[in-house]
């Protein structure tokens, strides 16, 4: 068996595969197991040592709050990772969450689940998901969270970069656009390897609302919310379609009156969706977990789907600032493959630029 | 579209025309669009479901209930999921949080209400509601607290889904499954508890971790009480078919009973440890329940150690619920595996049964 790395700086290592003093292992049991292993399984002559080959699908989740754990759990259920590393500042909660996942071993495909307050366990991750940060309070706008979370990211990003210099950073913490920008700056990574979950979830809420009204599957309602993940997001009504049928065009041709006010109401419902859930249950978790898992799958397995995620938008649709905001983006194993050239009406373009300006104003005030 | 039924309580019916989340004006527009977008075939019968839908109810939207609900959705086990709880705001919040994932999940109807009518026609009713186990509190100490809660739950579930299978998760699960069975009047094959399904996973996971194999190749049951007096059936634990105790003997590898007891102790301690560290357990029990639901709904006929009426097995004379290796399918409990036990294991199981019978006798149902 490979020798476990010993953690010499006194922090507790919760490595599930460690031979070192794992707290919950009875003294006698590891010895017993070692001897059995050698006799149960006979290695082939000429084999290379065990445990020297590594898989490609290691995912780190920073922050084991409701969002982080929903992401971790959904990723495990969908069998996306060989190895899952959890990092947080609170060691007891961290260990508890790790154990709770490990205890499901009989019901899940085998995955190595490790947890530590030390970022060393994140080494060699393909994707690092950052959910850590102060939670949005009921009624608090996302932009009000920013400065609180900048200092938290300063303790996170450089550590991730140190141990996984080739990883893709996926930022979830809110306000996601500003914090993805901050992460990008702190990491020094090329722009294709830093993205934020952005409006991926808003677009799901948007599509769900429309699908619910129209009694179709949300997968057949195509449409993007772009721009800020927040109040100034832009629904691209001009390209919303149901199974290929352009909605606005259909309304015109069918003579169905549909005022801009109605469309704005629907958009408002989407923006309010998160606030409503926060007000009712205190936080959101499940939906963002699924949203992140879908992004992870696309990245890890090079699926090349288009997702509206927060990327560096300078140069698109007349945006001149170096801001992060959501655009329909193709994702794959290299991270951001490219941005879809979705045609916008003049009005949509203008709204997007306003969204960009709002975000740039916040970014300009940040002390990074 | 079907007319929404109005209830005195708040209706969170996702498909209702009176749904709160639908802006009034948008709903009218949508109705017109729907009729124009899709043209029905001439001679089509009105839209009632041709095939029977799979419906699951989860009672209790705390950490355990929601972990069950979410895992069930992710594994695409249900066409319809109904959530019931006493706290309407938390209930609505959880329902919305699941619905918002529509673009990432297969389509499922997700409804929620404080009124049990929403659970009508369920195939499986999962009861996770109940007082949470306190730090250091033994499972048996929870019982009387939860009996009163069950009296407000079980009759309602029975009323609206008289043919359902009841799956009890609330702790202490063995006693409460017995209570649920008595309150429901259901035949014993349709009421069972999650029992030691999860304990066995912890057991297999611990061994698998030590032996560096997949837990799926470590076969073994922990039976009896879901708690301190559970019984690890070492005599039939095997790794890919190799019985472990025999193997140790044949290979001359020394081990002591205390080593085996330590491992078993870790399994029991597992839940307490997680509760101490994060306040509760959720993810593992969620997966455990989803695996049971899969066996039931898809008639998988897998064997799971779950809490069933054990009278008549292994010399147990009391009408107690405790975990035995049980085959599950459409009808619920198909039968109990006749697992051979050593004299010692049999005795421990009978002791477990006695412990549980004592508690049951004291219950005021």
CSV table of C-alpha atoms in Angstrom, one decimal, chain A:
chain,number,residue,atom,x,y,z
A,1,UNK,CA,0.0,0.0,0.0
A,2,UNK,CA,1.2,3.5,-0.6
A,3,UNK,CA,2.6,5.3,2.3
A,4,UNK,CA,0.2,7.9,3.6
A,5,UNK,CA,1.5,11.4,3.7
A,6,UNK,CA,1.9,12.6,7.2
A,7,UNK,CA,0.7,16.1,7.9
A,8,UNK,CA,3.5,17.7,10.0
A,9,UNK,CA,1.9,21.0,10.9
A,10,UNK,CA,-0.4,19.6,13.5
A,11,UNK,CA,-3.6,20.0,11.6
A,12,UNK,CA,-6.0,17.1,11.6
A,13,UNK,CA,-5.9,15.0,8.4
A,14,UNK,CA,-9.1,13.3,7.5
A,15,UNK,CA,-7.8,11.3,4.7
A,16,UNK,CA,-10.0,8.3,4.3
A,17,UNK,CA,-7.2,6.2,2.8
A,18,UNK,CA,-4.5,7.2,5.2
A,19,UNK,CA,-2.5,4.6,7.1
A,20,UNK,CA,-1.4,7.3,9.6
A,21,UNK,CA,-3.3,7.8,12.8
A,22,UNK,CA,-6.8,8.2,11.6
A,23,UNK,CA,-8.7,9.2,14.6
A,24,UNK,CA,-11.7,7.0,14.2
A,25,UNK,CA,-9.8,3.8,13.4
A,26,UNK,CA,-9.4,1.4,16.3
A,27,UNK,CA,-5.8,0.7,16.9
A,28,UNK,CA,-6.0,-3.0,16.1
A,29,UNK,CA,-8.2,-2.9,13.0
A,30,UNK,CA,-5.7,-1.3,10.5
A,31,UNK,CA,-3.1,-4.0,11.3
A,32,UNK,CA,-5.7,-6.7,10.8
A,33,UNK,CA,-6.8,-5.3,7.5
A,34,UNK,CA,-3.3,-4.9,6.1
A,35,UNK,CA,-2.4,-8.5,6.6
A,36,UNK,CA,-5.7,-9.7,5.1
A,37,UNK,CA,-5.3,-7.5,2.0
A,38,UNK,CA,-1.9,-9.0,1.2
A,39,UNK,CA,-3.3,-12.5,1.4
A,40,UNK,CA,-6.7,-11.9,-0.1
A,41,UNK,CA,-5.3,-10.5,-3.3
A,42,UNK,CA,-2.1,-11.7,-5.0
A,43,UNK,CA,-0.4,-9.2,-7.2
A,44,UNK,CA,1.0,-10.2,-10.6
A,45,UNK,CA,4.7,-10.6,-10.9
A,46,UNK,CA,6.2,-7.6,-12.6
A,47,UNK,CA,3.4,-5.2,-11.7
A,48,UNK,CA,4.3,-1.6,-11.0
A,49,UNK,CA,3.5,-0.4,-7.5
A,50,UNK,CA,-0.1,0.1,-6.5
A,51,UNK,CA,-1.6,3.6,-6.2
A,52,UNK,CA,0.9,5.3,-8.5
A,53,UNK,CA,-1.5,5.9,-11.3
A,54,UNK,CA,-3.9,8.7,-10.8
A,55,UNK,CA,-7.3,9.3,-12.3
A,56,UNK,CA,-8.3,12.5,-14.0
A,57,UNK,CA,-11.4,13.5,-12.2
A,58,UNK,CA,-10.5,15.1,-9.0
A,59,UNK,CA,-12.8,17.9,-7.8
A,60,UNK,CA,-12.2,20.2,-4.9
A,61,UNK,CA,-15.1,22.0,-3.1
A,62,UNK,CA,-14.1,24.9,-0.9
A,63,UNK,CA,-16.8,25.6,1.7
A,64,UNK,CA,-19.0,22.9,3.2
A,65,UNK,CA,-22.0,25.0,3.9
A,66,UNK,CA,-25.4,24.2,2.3
A,67,UNK,CA,-24.3,25.2,-1.2
A,68,UNK,CA,-20.9,23.5,-1.1
A,69,UNK,CA,-22.4,20.3,0.2
A,70,UNK,CA,-25.3,20.3,-2.3
A,71,UNK,CA,-22.7,20.6,-5.0
A,72,UNK,CA,-20.6,17.8,-3.5
A,73,UNK,CA,-23.5,15.5,-3.0
A,74,UNK,CA,-24.9,16.0,-6.4
A,75,UNK,CA,-21.5,15.5,-8.0
A,76,UNK,CA,-21.2,12.2,-6.2
A,77,UNK,CA,-24.7,11.0,-7.0
A,78,UNK,CA,-24.0,11.7,-10.7
A,79,UNK,CA,-20.7,9.8,-10.4
A,80,UNK,CA,-18.7,12.7,-11.8
A,81,UNK,CA,-15.6,12.4,-9.6
A,82,UNK,CA,-12.9,9.8,-8.8
A,83,UNK,CA,-11.8,12.0,-5.9
A,84,UNK,CA,-13.6,14.7,-4.0
A,85,UNK,CA,-11.7,17.0,-1.7
A,86,UNK,CA,-13.5,19.2,0.8
A,87,UNK,CA,-11.9,22.2,2.4
A,88,UNK,CA,-13.2,24.6,5.0
A,89,UNK,CA,-12.0,26.5,8.1
A,90,UNK,CA,-14.2,24.7,10.5
A,91,UNK,CA,-12.6,21.2,11.2
A,92,UNK,CA,-15.5,19.6,13.0
A,93,UNK,CA,-18.2,20.5,10.5
A,94,UNK,CA,-15.7,19.4,7.8
A,95,UNK,CA,-15.1,16.0,9.3
A,96,UNK,CA,-18.8,15.5,9.9
A,97,UNK,CA,-19.7,16.2,6.3
A,98,UNK,CA,-16.9,14.0,5.0
A,99,UNK,CA,-18.0,11.1,7.2
A,100,UNK,CA,-21.7,11.5,6.2
A,101,UNK,CA,-20.7,11.1,2.5
A,102,UNK,CA,-18.3,8.2,3.2
A,103,UNK,CA,-21.0,6.3,5.1
A,104,UNK,CA,-22.9,6.0,1.8
A,105,UNK,CA,-20.2,3.8,0.4
A,106,UNK,CA,-22.5,0.8,-0.3
A,107,UNK,CA,-24.9,3.0,-2.3
A,108,UNK,CA,-22.4,5.0,-4.4
A,109,UNK,CA,-19.8,4.2,-6.9
A,110,UNK,CA,-16.4,4.2,-5.2
A,111,UNK,CA,-14.9,7.6,-4.8
A,112,UNK,CA,-12.1,8.8,-2.7
A,113,UNK,CA,-13.5,11.4,-0.3
A,114,UNK,CA,-11.0,13.5,1.6
A,115,UNK,CA,-11.2,16.6,3.8
A,116,UNK,CA,-8.8,19.0,5.4
A,117,UNK,CA,-8.4,22.5,6.6
A,118,UNK,CA,-5.0,22.4,4.7
A,119,UNK,CA,-5.2,23.0,1.0
A,120,UNK,CA,-2.6,20.3,0.4
A,121,UNK,CA,-5.3,17.8,-0.1
A,122,UNK,CA,-6.6,19.7,-3.1
A,123,UNK,CA,-3.4,19.0,-5.1
A,124,UNK,CA,-3.9,17.9,-8.6
A,125,UNK,CA,-7.6,18.9,-8.9
A,126,UNK,CA,-9.1,19.3,-12.4
A,127,UNK,CA,-11.8,21.6,-11.1
A,128,UNK,CA,-11.9,23.7,-7.9
A,129,UNK,CA,-15.3,24.9,-6.9
A,130,UNK,CA,-15.4,27.9,-4.5
A,131,UNK,CA,-18.6,28.3,-2.5
A,132,UNK,CA,-17.0,29.8,0.6
A,133,UNK,CA,-18.2,33.2,1.6
A,134,UNK,CA,-20.6,35.2,3.7
A,135,UNK,CA,-24.2,34.1,3.1
A,136,UNK,CA,-26.7,36.5,1.4
A,137,UNK,CA,-29.1,37.9,4.0
A,138,UNK,CA,-32.8,38.2,3.3
A,139,UNK,CA,-33.4,41.3,1.3
A,140,UNK,CA,-29.7,42.0,0.9
A,141,UNK,CA,-28.6,42.7,-2.6
A,142,UNK,CA,-25.8,40.7,-4.0
A,143,UNK,CA,-23.6,43.7,-4.5
A,144,UNK,CA,-23.6,44.5,-0.9
A,145,UNK,CA,-21.8,41.3,-0.1
A,146,UNK,CA,-18.7,42.0,-2.1
A,147,UNK,CA,-16.1,43.5,0.1
A,148,UNK,CA,-16.8,41.0,2.8
A,149,UNK,CA,-16.0,38.2,0.5
A,150,UNK,CA,-12.9,39.7,-1.2
A,151,UNK,CA,-10.7,39.1,1.9
A,152,UNK,CA,-12.0,35.5,2.2
A,153,UNK,CA,-11.0,34.9,-1.4
A,154,UNK,CA,-7.5,36.2,-0.6
A,155,UNK,CA,-7.1,33.3,1.8
A,156,UNK,CA,-8.5,30.8,-0.7
A,157,UNK,CA,-7.4,31.4,-4.3
A,158,UNK,CA,-3.6,31.6,-3.9
A,159,UNK,CA,-3.7,28.3,-2.0
A,160,UNK,CA,-5.8,26.6,-4.7
A,161,UNK,CA,-3.4,27.9,-7.4
A,162,UNK,CA,-0.4,26.7,-5.5
A,163,UNK,CA,-1.6,23.1,-5.4
A,164,UNK,CA,-3.5,22.8,-8.7
A,165,UNK,CA,-1.8,25.2,-11.1
A,166,UNK,CA,-3.7,23.7,-14.1
A,167,UNK,CA,-7.1,23.6,-12.6
A,168,UNK,CA,-10.3,25.3,-13.8
A,169,UNK,CA,-11.7,27.6,-11.1
A,170,UNK,CA,-15.5,27.6,-10.8
A,171,UNK,CA,-16.7,30.4,-8.5
A,172,UNK,CA,-20.1,30.2,-6.9
A,173,UNK,CA,-19.8,32.6,-4.0
A,174,UNK,CA,-22.0,35.6,-4.3
A,175,UNK,CA,-22.0,38.2,-5.8
A,176,UNK,CA,-20.6,35.8,-8.3
A,177,UNK,CA,-19.6,38.1,-11.1
A,178,UNK,CA,-17.5,40.4,-9.0
A,179,UNK,CA,-16.0,37.5,-7.1
A,180,UNK,CA,-15.1,35.7,-10.3
A,181,UNK,CA,-13.3,38.8,-11.4
A,182,UNK,CA,-11.5,38.9,-8.1
A,183,UNK,CA,-10.6,35.2,-8.4
A,184,UNK,CA,-9.3,35.7,-11.9
A,185,UNK,CA,-7.1,38.6,-10.7
A,186,UNK,CA,-5.8,36.7,-7.7
A,187,UNK,CA,-5.1,33.5,-9.6
A,188,UNK,CA,-3.2,34.8,-12.5
A,189,UNK,CA,-4.9,32.1,-14.6
A,190,UNK,CA,-5.8,32.7,-18.3
A,191,UNK,CA,-9.3,33.8,-18.8
A,192,UNK,CA,-10.6,30.5,-20.1
A,193,UNK,CA,-9.8,28.7,-16.8
A,194,UNK,CA,-11.8,31.0,-14.5
A,195,UNK,CA,-15.5,31.1,-14.7
A,196,UNK,CA,-18.5,31.8,-12.4
A,197,UNK,CA,-21.8,29.9,-12.2
A,198,UNK,CA,-23.4,33.2,-13.2
A,199,UNK,CA,-26.9,33.0,-14.7
A,200,UNK,CA,-26.8,29.2,-15.3
A,201,UNK,CA,-29.3,28.9,-12.5
A,202,UNK,CA,-31.3,32.0,-13.3
A,203,UNK,CA,-31.7,30.6,-16.8
A,204,UNK,CA,-33.0,27.4,-15.4
A,205,UNK,CA,-35.5,29.3,-13.3
A,206,UNK,CA,-36.5,31.3,-16.4
A,207,UNK,CA,-37.0,28.2,-18.5
A,208,UNK,CA,-38.9,26.5,-15.7
A,209,UNK,CA,-41.3,29.4,-15.3
A,210,UNK,CA,-42.0,29.4,-19.0
A,211,UNK,CA,-42.2,25.6,-19.2
A,212,UNK,CA,-44.6,25.6,-16.3
A,213,UNK,CA,-46.9,28.1,-18.0
A,214,UNK,CA,-46.7,26.3,-21.3
A,215,UNK,CA,-46.9,22.7,-19.9
A,216,UNK,CA,-43.8,21.6,-21.7
A,217,UNK,CA,-40.6,20.1,-20.5
A,218,UNK,CA,-38.1,22.7,-19.4
A,219,UNK,CA,-35.5,21.1,-21.7
A,220,UNK,CA,-37.5,22.2,-24.7
A,221,UNK,CA,-37.7,25.8,-23.6
A,222,UNK,CA,-34.5,27.5,-24.9
A,223,UNK,CA,-33.5,30.9,-23.7
A,224,UNK,CA,-30.8,32.7,-21.9
A,225,UNK,CA,-30.6,35.2,-19.1
A,226,UNK,CA,-27.3,37.0,-19.5
A,227,UNK,CA,-25.4,39.8,-17.8
A,228,UNK,CA,-25.4,40.2,-14.0
A,229,UNK,CA,-26.4,37.2,-11.8
A,230,UNK,CA,-28.8,39.5,-10.1
A,231,UNK,CA,-31.2,42.4,-10.5
A,232,UNK,CA,-29.8,43.7,-13.8
A,233,UNK,CA,-29.8,40.4,-15.6
A,234,UNK,CA,-31.0,40.5,-19.2
A,235,UNK,CA,-33.6,38.0,-20.5
A,236,UNK,CA,-32.8,37.6,-24.2
A,237,UNK,CA,-36.5,37.4,-25.3
A,238,UNK,CA,-35.5,37.7,-29.0
A,239,UNK,CA,-34.0,34.2,-29.0
A,240,UNK,CA,-36.4,32.4,-26.6
A,241,UNK,CA,-37.9,29.5,-28.4
A,242,UNK,CA,-40.0,26.5,-27.6
A,243,UNK,CA,-38.8,23.4,-29.5
A,244,UNK,CA,-37.4,25.8,-32.2
A,245,UNK,CA,-40.5,28.0,-32.4
A,246,UNK,CA,-39.5,31.6,-31.6
A,247,UNK,CA,-41.8,32.8,-28.8
A,248,UNK,CA,-42.0,36.5,-29.7
A,249,UNK,CA,-42.4,35.8,-33.4
A,250,UNK,CA,-45.1,33.2,-32.6
A,251,UNK,CA,-47.0,35.7,-30.4
A,252,UNK,CA,-46.9,38.3,-33.3
A,253,UNK,CA,-48.0,35.8,-35.9
A,254,UNK,CA,-50.7,34.4,-33.7
A,255,UNK,CA,-52.0,37.8,-32.8
A,256,UNK,CA,-51.7,37.2,-29.1
A,257,UNK,CA,-51.3,40.4,-27.3
A,258,UNK,CA,-48.3,40.3,-25.0
A,259,UNK,CA,-47.0,43.5,-23.6
A,260,UNK,CA,-43.5,44.3,-22.5
A,261,UNK,CA,-44.9,44.6,-19.0
A,262,UNK,CA,-45.9,40.9,-19.0
A,263,UNK,CA,-42.4,39.9,-20.1
A,264,UNK,CA,-40.9,42.1,-17.4
A,265,UNK,CA,-43.1,40.5,-14.8
A,266,UNK,CA,-41.8,37.1,-15.8
A,267,UNK,CA,-38.2,38.3,-15.6
A,268,UNK,CA,-38.9,39.8,-12.2
A,269,UNK,CA,-40.2,36.5,-11.0
A,270,UNK,CA,-36.9,34.9,-12.0
A,271,UNK,CA,-34.8,37.6,-10.2
A,272,UNK,CA,-37.0,37.3,-7.1
A,273,UNK,CA,-36.8,33.5,-7.2
A,274,UNK,CA,-33.6,33.3,-5.1
A,275,UNK,CA,-34.7,35.9,-2.7
A,276,UNK,CA,-38.0,34.1,-2.2
A,277,UNK,CA,-36.3,30.8,-1.4
A,278,UNK,CA,-33.9,32.5,1.0
A,279,UNK,CA,-36.8,34.2,2.7
A,280,UNK,CA,-38.7,30.9,3.1
A,281,UNK,CA,-36.0,28.4,4.0
A,282,UNK,CA,-33.1,30.6,4.9
A,283,UNK,CA,-30.8,29.8,1.9
A,284,UNK,CA,-30.8,28.1,-1.5
A,285,UNK,CA,-29.0,24.8,-2.0
A,286,UNK,CA,-30.5,22.1,-4.2
A,287,UNK,CA,-31.0,24.1,-7.4
A,288,UNK,CA,-27.5,25.6,-7.3
A,289,UNK,CA,-26.1,22.1,-6.6
A,290,UNK,CA,-27.7,20.7,-9.7
A,291,UNK,CA,-26.6,23.8,-11.7
A,292,UNK,CA,-23.0,23.3,-10.6
A,293,UNK,CA,-23.1,19.6,-11.3
A,294,UNK,CA,-24.2,20.2,-14.9
A,295,UNK,CA,-21.3,22.6,-15.4
A,296,UNK,CA,-18.8,20.1,-13.9
A,297,UNK,CA,-20.0,17.4,-16.1
A,298,UNK,CA,-19.6,19.6,-19.2
A,299,UNK,CA,-16.1,20.6,-18.2
A,300,UNK,CA,-14.8,17.2,-17.0
A,301,UNK,CA,-16.3,15.2,-19.9
A,302,UNK,CA,-15.7,17.8,-22.6
A,303,UNK,CA,-19.3,17.9,-23.4
A,304,UNK,CA,-19.2,21.3,-25.3
A,305,UNK,CA,-22.6,22.4,-24.3
A,306,UNK,CA,-23.5,26.1,-24.1
A,307,UNK,CA,-24.2,27.4,-20.6
A,308,UNK,CA,-24.8,31.0,-19.6
A,309,UNK,CA,-21.9,31.5,-17.2
A,310,UNK,CA,-19.9,34.4,-15.9
A,311,UNK,CA,-16.8,35.1,-18.1
A,312,UNK,CA,-14.6,38.0,-19.0
A,313,UNK,CA,-16.9,40.0,-21.3
A,314,UNK,CA,-14.5,42.6,-22.5
A,315,UNK,CA,-14.9,43.0,-26.3
A,316,UNK,CA,-18.3,41.4,-26.5
A,317,UNK,CA,-21.4,43.3,-27.5
A,318,UNK,CA,-19.6,46.6,-27.2
A,319,UNK,CA,-18.4,46.1,-23.6
A,320,UNK,CA,-15.2,47.9,-23.0
A,321,UNK,CA,-14.6,47.2,-19.3
A,322,UNK,CA,-12.8,44.1,-18.1
A,323,UNK,CA,-15.9,42.8,-16.3
A,324,UNK,CA,-17.1,39.3,-15.6
A,325,UNK,CA,-20.7,38.7,-16.5
A,326,UNK,CA,-22.7,35.9,-18.0
A,327,UNK,CA,-22.8,35.2,-21.7
A,328,UNK,CA,-23.8,31.9,-23.5
A,329,UNK,CA,-20.5,30.0,-23.4
A,330,UNK,CA,-19.3,26.7,-24.7
A,331,UNK,CA,-17.6,24.7,-22.0
A,332,UNK,CA,-15.2,21.8,-22.3
A,333,UNK,CA,-12.1,20.2,-20.9
A,334,UNK,CA,-10.1,23.4,-21.6
A,335,UNK,CA,-12.7,25.4,-19.6
A,336,UNK,CA,-14.2,28.1,-21.7
A,337,UNK,CA,-14.0,27.0,-25.3
A,338,UNK,CA,-15.7,30.2,-26.6
A,339,UNK,CA,-18.6,32.6,-26.3
A,340,UNK,CA,-21.6,32.1,-28.5
A,341,UNK,CA,-22.3,35.0,-30.9
A,342,UNK,CA,-25.9,35.3,-30.0
A,343,UNK,CA,-27.6,38.2,-31.8
A,344,UNK,CA,-29.1,40.8,-29.5
A,345,UNK,CA,-31.6,43.5,-30.3
A,346,UNK,CA,-30.5,47.1,-29.8
A,347,UNK,CA,-32.5,47.2,-26.6
A,348,UNK,CA,-31.0,43.9,-25.2
A,349,UNK,CA,-27.5,45.1,-26.1
A,350,UNK,CA,-28.1,48.3,-24.3
A,351,UNK,CA,-29.4,46.5,-21.2
A,352,UNK,CA,-26.4,44.3,-21.2
A,353,UNK,CA,-24.0,47.2,-21.4
A,354,UNK,CA,-25.9,48.8,-18.5
A,355,UNK,CA,-25.4,45.5,-16.6
A,356,UNK,CA,-21.7,45.7,-17.4
A,357,UNK,CA,-21.5,49.3,-16.2
A,358,UNK,CA,-23.2,48.4,-12.9
A,359,UNK,CA,-20.6,45.6,-12.4
A,360,UNK,CA,-17.7,47.7,-13.5
A,361,UNK,CA,-18.6,50.4,-11.0
A,362,UNK,CA,-18.5,47.8,-8.2
A,363,UNK,CA,-15.3,46.3,-9.4
A,364,UNK,CA,-13.6,49.7,-9.6
A,365,UNK,CA,-14.2,50.1,-5.8
A,366,UNK,CA,-12.7,46.8,-4.9
A,367,UNK,CA,-9.5,46.6,-2.9
A,368,UNK,CA,-7.9,43.5,-4.2
